[in-house]
Amino acid sequence: MTNASSKGIATIGTEDNPNDSDEISEASTSENPIHGTLVLGQQQEKIGGGFDSENSFSGTIAQVLMVPRKLTHEERSDKV
């Protein structure tokens, strides 16, 4: 997941779609870092909750890699 501070964009990459992105509610800067919880395998309907069991991931997550920057295509290929 990368965060474009001035645009309020979060990017979460997967093998199927390494550049999937979505808008987040507030832009973040070094003075205002993102704090919170990363929820894997469940779509959150609203900030602070609103989970729907119909939107949950069913399966196994084998690996999660968190880095402080967006990886290049070559770096992503090396990690998989």
CSV table of C-alpha atoms in Angstrom, one decimal:
chain,number,residue,atom,x,y,z
A,1,MET,CA,0.0,0.0,0.0
A,2,THR,CA,1.4,3.4,-0.9
A,3,ASN,CA,-0.1,6.8,0.0
A,4,ALA,CA,0.1,9.8,-2.3
A,5,SER,CA,0.0,12.5,0.4
A,6,SER,CA,-1.2,15.4,-1.6
A,7,LYS,CA,-3.9,13.4,-3.5
A,8,GLY,CA,-5.3,11.2,-0.7
A,9,ILE,CA,-4.7,8.0,-2.8
A,10,ALA,CA,-3.9,4.6,-1.3
A,11,THR,CA,-2.5,1.8,-3.5
A,12,ILE,CA,-2.7,-1.8,-2.4
A,13,GLY,CA,-1.0,-4.3,-4.7
A,14,THR,CA,-1.9,-7.9,-5.3
A,15,GLU,CA,-0.6,-10.5,-7.7
A,16,ASP,CA,-3.7,-10.1,-9.9
A,17,ASN,CA,-3.8,-6.3,-9.7
A,18,PRO,CA,-0.5,-4.7,-8.5
A,19,ASN,CA,-1.7,-1.1,-9.0
A,20,ASP,CA,-5.2,-1.3,-7.5
A,21,SER,CA,-5.9,2.1,-5.9
A,22,ASP,CA,-8.7,4.0,-4.1
A,23,GLU,CA,-9.2,7.4,-2.5
A,24,ILE,CA,-8.8,7.7,1.2
A,25,SER,CA,-10.7,10.1,3.4
A,26,GLU,CA,-7.8,12.4,4.4
A,27,ALA,CA,-4.5,13.2,2.8
A,28,SER,CA,-1.4,12.4,4.9
A,29,THR,CA,1.8,14.3,5.3
A,30,SER,CA,4.9,13.6,7.3
A,31,GLU,CA,3.4,16.0,9.9
A,32,ASN,CA,0.1,14.0,9.8
A,33,PRO,CA,1.0,10.3,9.4
A,34,ILE,CA,-1.7,7.7,8.8
A,35,HIS,CA,-2.6,5.8,12.0
A,36,GLY,CA,-5.1,3.0,12.2
A,37,THR,CA,-5.7,-0.6,11.4
A,38,LEU,CA,-5.1,-2.5,8.2
A,39,VAL,CA,-7.9,-5.1,7.7
A,40,LEU,CA,-7.1,-7.9,5.3
A,41,GLY,CA,-9.8,-10.1,3.8
A,42,GLN,CA,-12.8,-7.9,4.6
A,43,GLN,CA,-14.3,-5.0,2.8
A,44,GLN,CA,-15.1,-2.2,5.3
A,45,GLU,CA,-18.3,-0.3,4.4
A,46,LYS,CA,-17.4,2.8,6.4
A,47,ILE,CA,-14.6,4.2,8.7
A,48,GLY,CA,-14.8,2.5,12.0
A,49,GLY,CA,-16.8,-0.6,11.0
A,50,GLY,CA,-19.7,-1.6,8.9
A,51,PHE,CA,-18.4,-5.1,7.9
A,52,ASP,CA,-20.6,-7.3,5.8
A,53,SER,CA,-19.9,-11.1,6.0
A,54,GLU,CA,-20.9,-11.4,2.3
A,55,ASN,CA,-17.9,-9.3,1.3
A,56,SER,CA,-15.3,-11.3,3.2
A,57,PHE,CA,-12.3,-13.1,1.7
A,58,SER,CA,-12.4,-16.9,1.9
A,59,GLY,CA,-9.0,-18.5,1.5
A,60,THR,CA,-5.5,-18.2,2.7
A,61,ILE,CA,-3.2,-15.2,2.7
A,62,ALA,CA,0.3,-16.7,2.4
A,63,GLN,CA,2.4,-13.5,2.6
A,64,VAL,CA,2.0,-9.9,3.4
A,65,LEU,CA,4.9,-7.5,2.6
A,66,MET,CA,4.8,-3.9,3.8
A,67,VAL,CA,7.4,-1.5,2.6
A,68,PRO,CA,7.8,2.3,3.0
A,69,ARG,CA,7.5,3.1,-0.7
A,70,LYS,CA,6.0,1.8,-3.9
A,71,LEU,CA,7.9,-1.1,-5.4
A,72,THR,CA,8.9,-1.3,-9.1
A,73,HIS,CA,7.5,-4.0,-11.3
A,74,GLU,CA,10.9,-5.8,-11.0
A,75,GLU,CA,10.9,-5.6,-7.2
A,76,ARG,CA,7.3,-6.9,-7.0
A,77,SER,CA,8.3,-9.9,-9.3
A,78,ASP,CA,11.2,-10.7,-7.0
A,79,LYS,CA,9.0,-10.8,-3.9
A,80,VAL,CA,6.4,-13.2,-5.3
